[in-house]
Structure formats: structure tokens, C-alpha cells
CSV table of C-alpha atoms in Angstrom, one decimal:
chain,number,residue,atom,x,y,z
A,18,MET,CA,-0.5,16.1,71.9
A,19,GLN,CA,-3.4,15.7,69.4
A,20,ASN,CA,-1.2,17.7,67.1
A,21,LYS,CA,2.0,16.4,67.4
A,22,PHE,CA,0.6,13.0,65.9
A,23,ARG,CA,-0.9,15.1,63.1
A,24,LEU,CA,2.6,16.4,61.9
A,25,VAL,CA,3.7,12.7,62.4
A,26,GLY,CA,1.2,12.0,60.1
A,27,PHE,CA,1.4,14.6,57.7
A,28,LEU,CA,5.2,14.0,57.6
A,29,LEU,CA,5.5,10.4,57.1
A,30,VAL,CA,2.6,10.3,54.4
A,31,PHE,CA,3.8,13.7,52.3
A,32,GLY,CA,7.7,12.5,53.7
A,33,SER,CA,7.4,9.1,52.2
A,34,ALA,CA,5.7,10.3,48.4
A,35,TRP,CA,8.5,12.9,48.0
A,36,GLY,CA,10.9,10.8,46.4
A,37,ALA,CA,7.8,9.1,44.5
A,38,TRP,CA,7.7,12.4,42.0
A,39,ALA,CA,10.2,11.6,39.9
A,40,MET,CA,13.2,9.7,38.9
A,41,ALA,CA,16.2,11.5,37.4
A,42,GLY,CA,20.2,11.3,37.1
A,43,ARG,CA,22.6,12.1,35.1
A,44,LEU,CA,24.3,9.1,32.2
A,45,THR,CA,28.0,9.1,31.9
A,46,SER,CA,27.9,6.4,28.5
A,47,PRO,CA,24.9,6.8,26.2
A,48,ASN,CA,21.2,4.5,27.4
A,49,LEU,CA,17.9,5.2,26.9
A,50,ALA,CA,14.4,4.0,28.6
A,51,PHE,CA,11.9,1.8,26.9
A,52,PRO,CA,9.0,-0.2,28.2
A,53,ALA,CA,8.7,-3.8,28.7
A,54,THR,CA,7.3,-4.2,25.5
A,55,PHE,CA,9.4,-2.8,22.9
A,56,PRO,CA,11.5,-5.2,21.1
A,57,GLU,CA,15.1,-6.3,22.6
A,58,SER,CA,16.3,-6.6,19.4
A,59,SER,CA,15.2,-2.7,17.9
A,60,ARG,CA,16.3,-2.0,21.3
A,61,THR,CA,19.7,-3.8,21.1
A,62,ASN,CA,20.2,-1.7,17.9
A,63,PHE,CA,19.4,1.9,19.0
A,64,LEU,CA,21.9,1.6,21.7
A,65,ALA,CA,25.0,0.1,19.3
A,66,ALA,CA,23.5,3.3,17.2
A,67,LEU,CA,24.4,5.5,20.3
A,68,THR,CA,28.5,4.5,20.3
A,69,ALA,CA,30.9,5.1,18.0
A,70,PRO,CA,34.5,6.2,18.5
A,71,GLU,CA,33.7,8.8,15.3
A,72,TYR,CA,31.5,11.2,17.9
A,73,LYS,CA,32.0,11.5,21.4
A,74,PHE,CA,29.2,11.0,23.6
A,75,LEU,CA,29.6,14.8,26.4
A,76,GLU,CA,27.0,13.7,28.9
A,77,GLY,CA,23.6,12.7,29.6
A,78,ASP,CA,20.2,13.1,32.0
A,79,PHE,CA,17.5,11.6,32.5
A,80,VAL,CA,14.3,12.8,34.2
A,81,ASN,CA,11.7,9.6,34.5
A,82,ALA,CA,11.1,8.6,30.7
A,83,VAL,CA,12.6,11.6,28.8
A,84,THR,CA,16.4,11.2,27.9
A,85,ARG,CA,18.9,13.9,26.5
A,86,LEU,CA,22.0,12.6,25.4
A,87,ARG,CA,24.6,14.9,24.7
A,88,TYR,CA,27.8,15.1,21.6
A,89,GLY,CA,30.2,16.0,20.3
A,90,GLY,CA,32.2,15.4,16.7
A,91,GLU,CA,32.8,17.3,13.7
A,92,THR,CA,30.5,16.8,10.9
A,93,LYS,CA,31.5,13.9,9.4
A,94,GLY,CA,31.4,12.4,13.0
A,95,LEU,CA,27.0,13.2,12.9
A,96,ASN,CA,26.8,12.0,9.2
A,97,LEU,CA,27.2,8.2,11.0
A,98,PHE,CA,25.1,9.2,14.0
A,99,LEU,CA,22.8,9.5,11.8
A,100,ARG,CA,23.4,7.0,9.5
A,101,ARG,CA,23.7,4.5,12.1
A,102,LEU,CA,20.4,5.5,13.4
A,103,ALA,CA,18.5,5.7,10.0
A,104,GLN,CA,19.5,1.7,9.3
A,105,CYS,CA,18.1,0.6,12.4
A,106,PRO,CA,14.9,-1.1,11.7
A,107,GLY,CA,11.2,0.8,12.4
A,108,VAL,CA,13.5,3.6,14.0
A,109,LYS,CA,11.7,7.3,13.4
A,110,ILE,CA,13.8,10.1,13.4
A,111,LEU,CA,13.3,14.1,13.8
A,112,VAL,CA,16.1,16.1,12.7
A,113,SER,CA,16.0,19.0,14.1
A,114,PHE,CA,18.3,23.3,14.1
A,115,ALA,CA,18.7,24.8,16.8
A,116,PRO,CA,21.2,26.6,19.2
A,117,PRO,CA,21.0,24.8,22.7
A,118,PRO,CA,17.7,26.4,25.0
A,119,LEU,CA,19.7,26.9,28.0
A,120,PRO,CA,23.0,29.7,28.6
A,121,GLY,CA,26.6,27.6,28.7
A,122,GLU,CA,25.1,24.8,27.1
A,123,SER,CA,27.6,23.1,24.9
A,124,TYR,CA,27.3,19.6,22.5
A,125,ALA,CA,27.4,19.8,19.0
A,126,TRP,CA,24.6,17.8,18.9
A,127,LEU,CA,21.7,16.7,21.2
A,128,VAL,CA,19.4,13.4,21.1
A,129,THR,CA,16.2,13.7,22.9
A,130,HIS,CA,13.7,10.2,23.7
A,131,ASN,CA,10.6,9.5,25.2
A,132,ALA,CA,9.6,6.0,26.3
A,133,TRP,CA,6.5,7.6,27.7
A,134,GLY,CA,5.6,8.6,23.8
A,135,ASP,CA,6.4,7.0,21.1
A,136,ALA,CA,9.9,4.6,22.3
A,137,ASP,CA,10.9,4.5,18.3
A,138,HIS,CA,11.5,8.4,18.0
A,139,LEU,CA,14.0,10.1,18.4
A,140,GLU,CA,14.9,13.5,18.2
A,141,VAL,CA,18.3,14.9,17.1
A,142,ARG,CA,18.7,18.6,17.3
A,143,ILE,CA,22.3,19.9,15.9
A,144,ASN,CA,23.9,23.1,17.7
A,145,LEU,CA,23.6,26.1,15.0
A,146,ARG,CA,26.2,27.5,17.3
A,147,SER,CA,28.7,24.5,17.2
A,148,PRO,CA,32.1,25.5,15.9
A,149,GLN,CA,32.3,21.4,15.3
A,150,ILE,CA,29.7,21.6,12.7
A,151,GLN,CA,29.8,22.9,9.4
A,152,LEU,CA,26.6,22.6,7.7
A,153,GLU,CA,27.7,22.4,4.2
A,154,GLU,CA,29.3,18.7,4.7
A,155,LEU,CA,25.9,17.4,6.9
A,156,SER,CA,24.6,14.5,5.0
A,157,LEU,CA,21.4,13.8,6.3
A,158,PRO,CA,20.5,10.1,5.5
A,159,GLU,CA,17.5,8.7,3.2
A,160,ILE,CA,14.3,9.0,3.9
A,161,HIS,CA,11.3,6.4,3.1
A,162,GLY,CA,7.7,7.9,3.1
A,163,ALA,CA,4.9,6.4,4.9
A,164,PRO,CA,4.7,2.6,1.9
A,165,LEU,CA,2.1,3.6,-1.3
A,166,PRO,CA,-1.5,3.0,-1.0
A,167,ALA,CA,-2.2,-0.6,-2.6
A,168,ARG,CA,-4.2,-0.5,-6.1
């Protein structure tokens, strides 16, 4: 009988905590998580830049605060996507070039965001194997460095 109580106690403790390990899911429209302290106007600008008829949101997923958004579209759409993101005040964009890491993954570009890290950072990974992307037509947005030091 005592073993039964131990088993029930064990299941209650670990069984109820099992669902608390991570929150994950699929996204059918572009969305990002942000900390409560992130400015609402910046949040609105970021989310608006993720949607336009010139590029197609394919799917997304999240695990806790990390979001991955997959897009399809031609190079012209990617150029517009990057330009719209770069116009968001305070955004920091890392652009990288690599094929999808998992076999069978198909997208023209992938956006990765971590709300627990720097919520104003977005990584845009351009799929080097995408037949939709023509690198010779790619136009990266204007890049601003840190301000010059005062004299």
C-alpha cells in the first residue's frame, strides 16, 4: 500500500510538471513573441513588416520564446521584406546565407527571433538552394554602423 502512495505521489509531482517544460506550437500567420517591456510601437512595426502580398508566409513554429518563420517568394519580395524590416526603428538584422539544415525543409528565406535574447534582433537566413532566389538580384538594405564618437 505504501508503494502505491509513493507511485501516486511521484506521478502527481512529475506528471503535472511534465507540461511545464516547454510551450511549443505551429503558426499559420506571422507572429513573434516580445517581452512585456518591449515598446508597443516597435512591436507593431515589426509585425507589419512580416506581412505583405509581395512575399508569402508559408508556416512558422515556436518553442518558448524562439520563433521561426518560413517564407516563399521571389527575390523582389525578399528585397522588399528586408527593406521593410530595416525601416523599423531599433531593429537589428543579421542576414545569412545557407541551405535549410533539415532535409525536406523548403523555404526561400527563414526568419528567426528570440524574445529572451535581444528582442530587437532578427536573423534572416536566405536559402541558397531556393530556385526562387536569384542572388544577383538581391539588394540588401542600407546598413548603419554605430554613431561616430563625439570629438
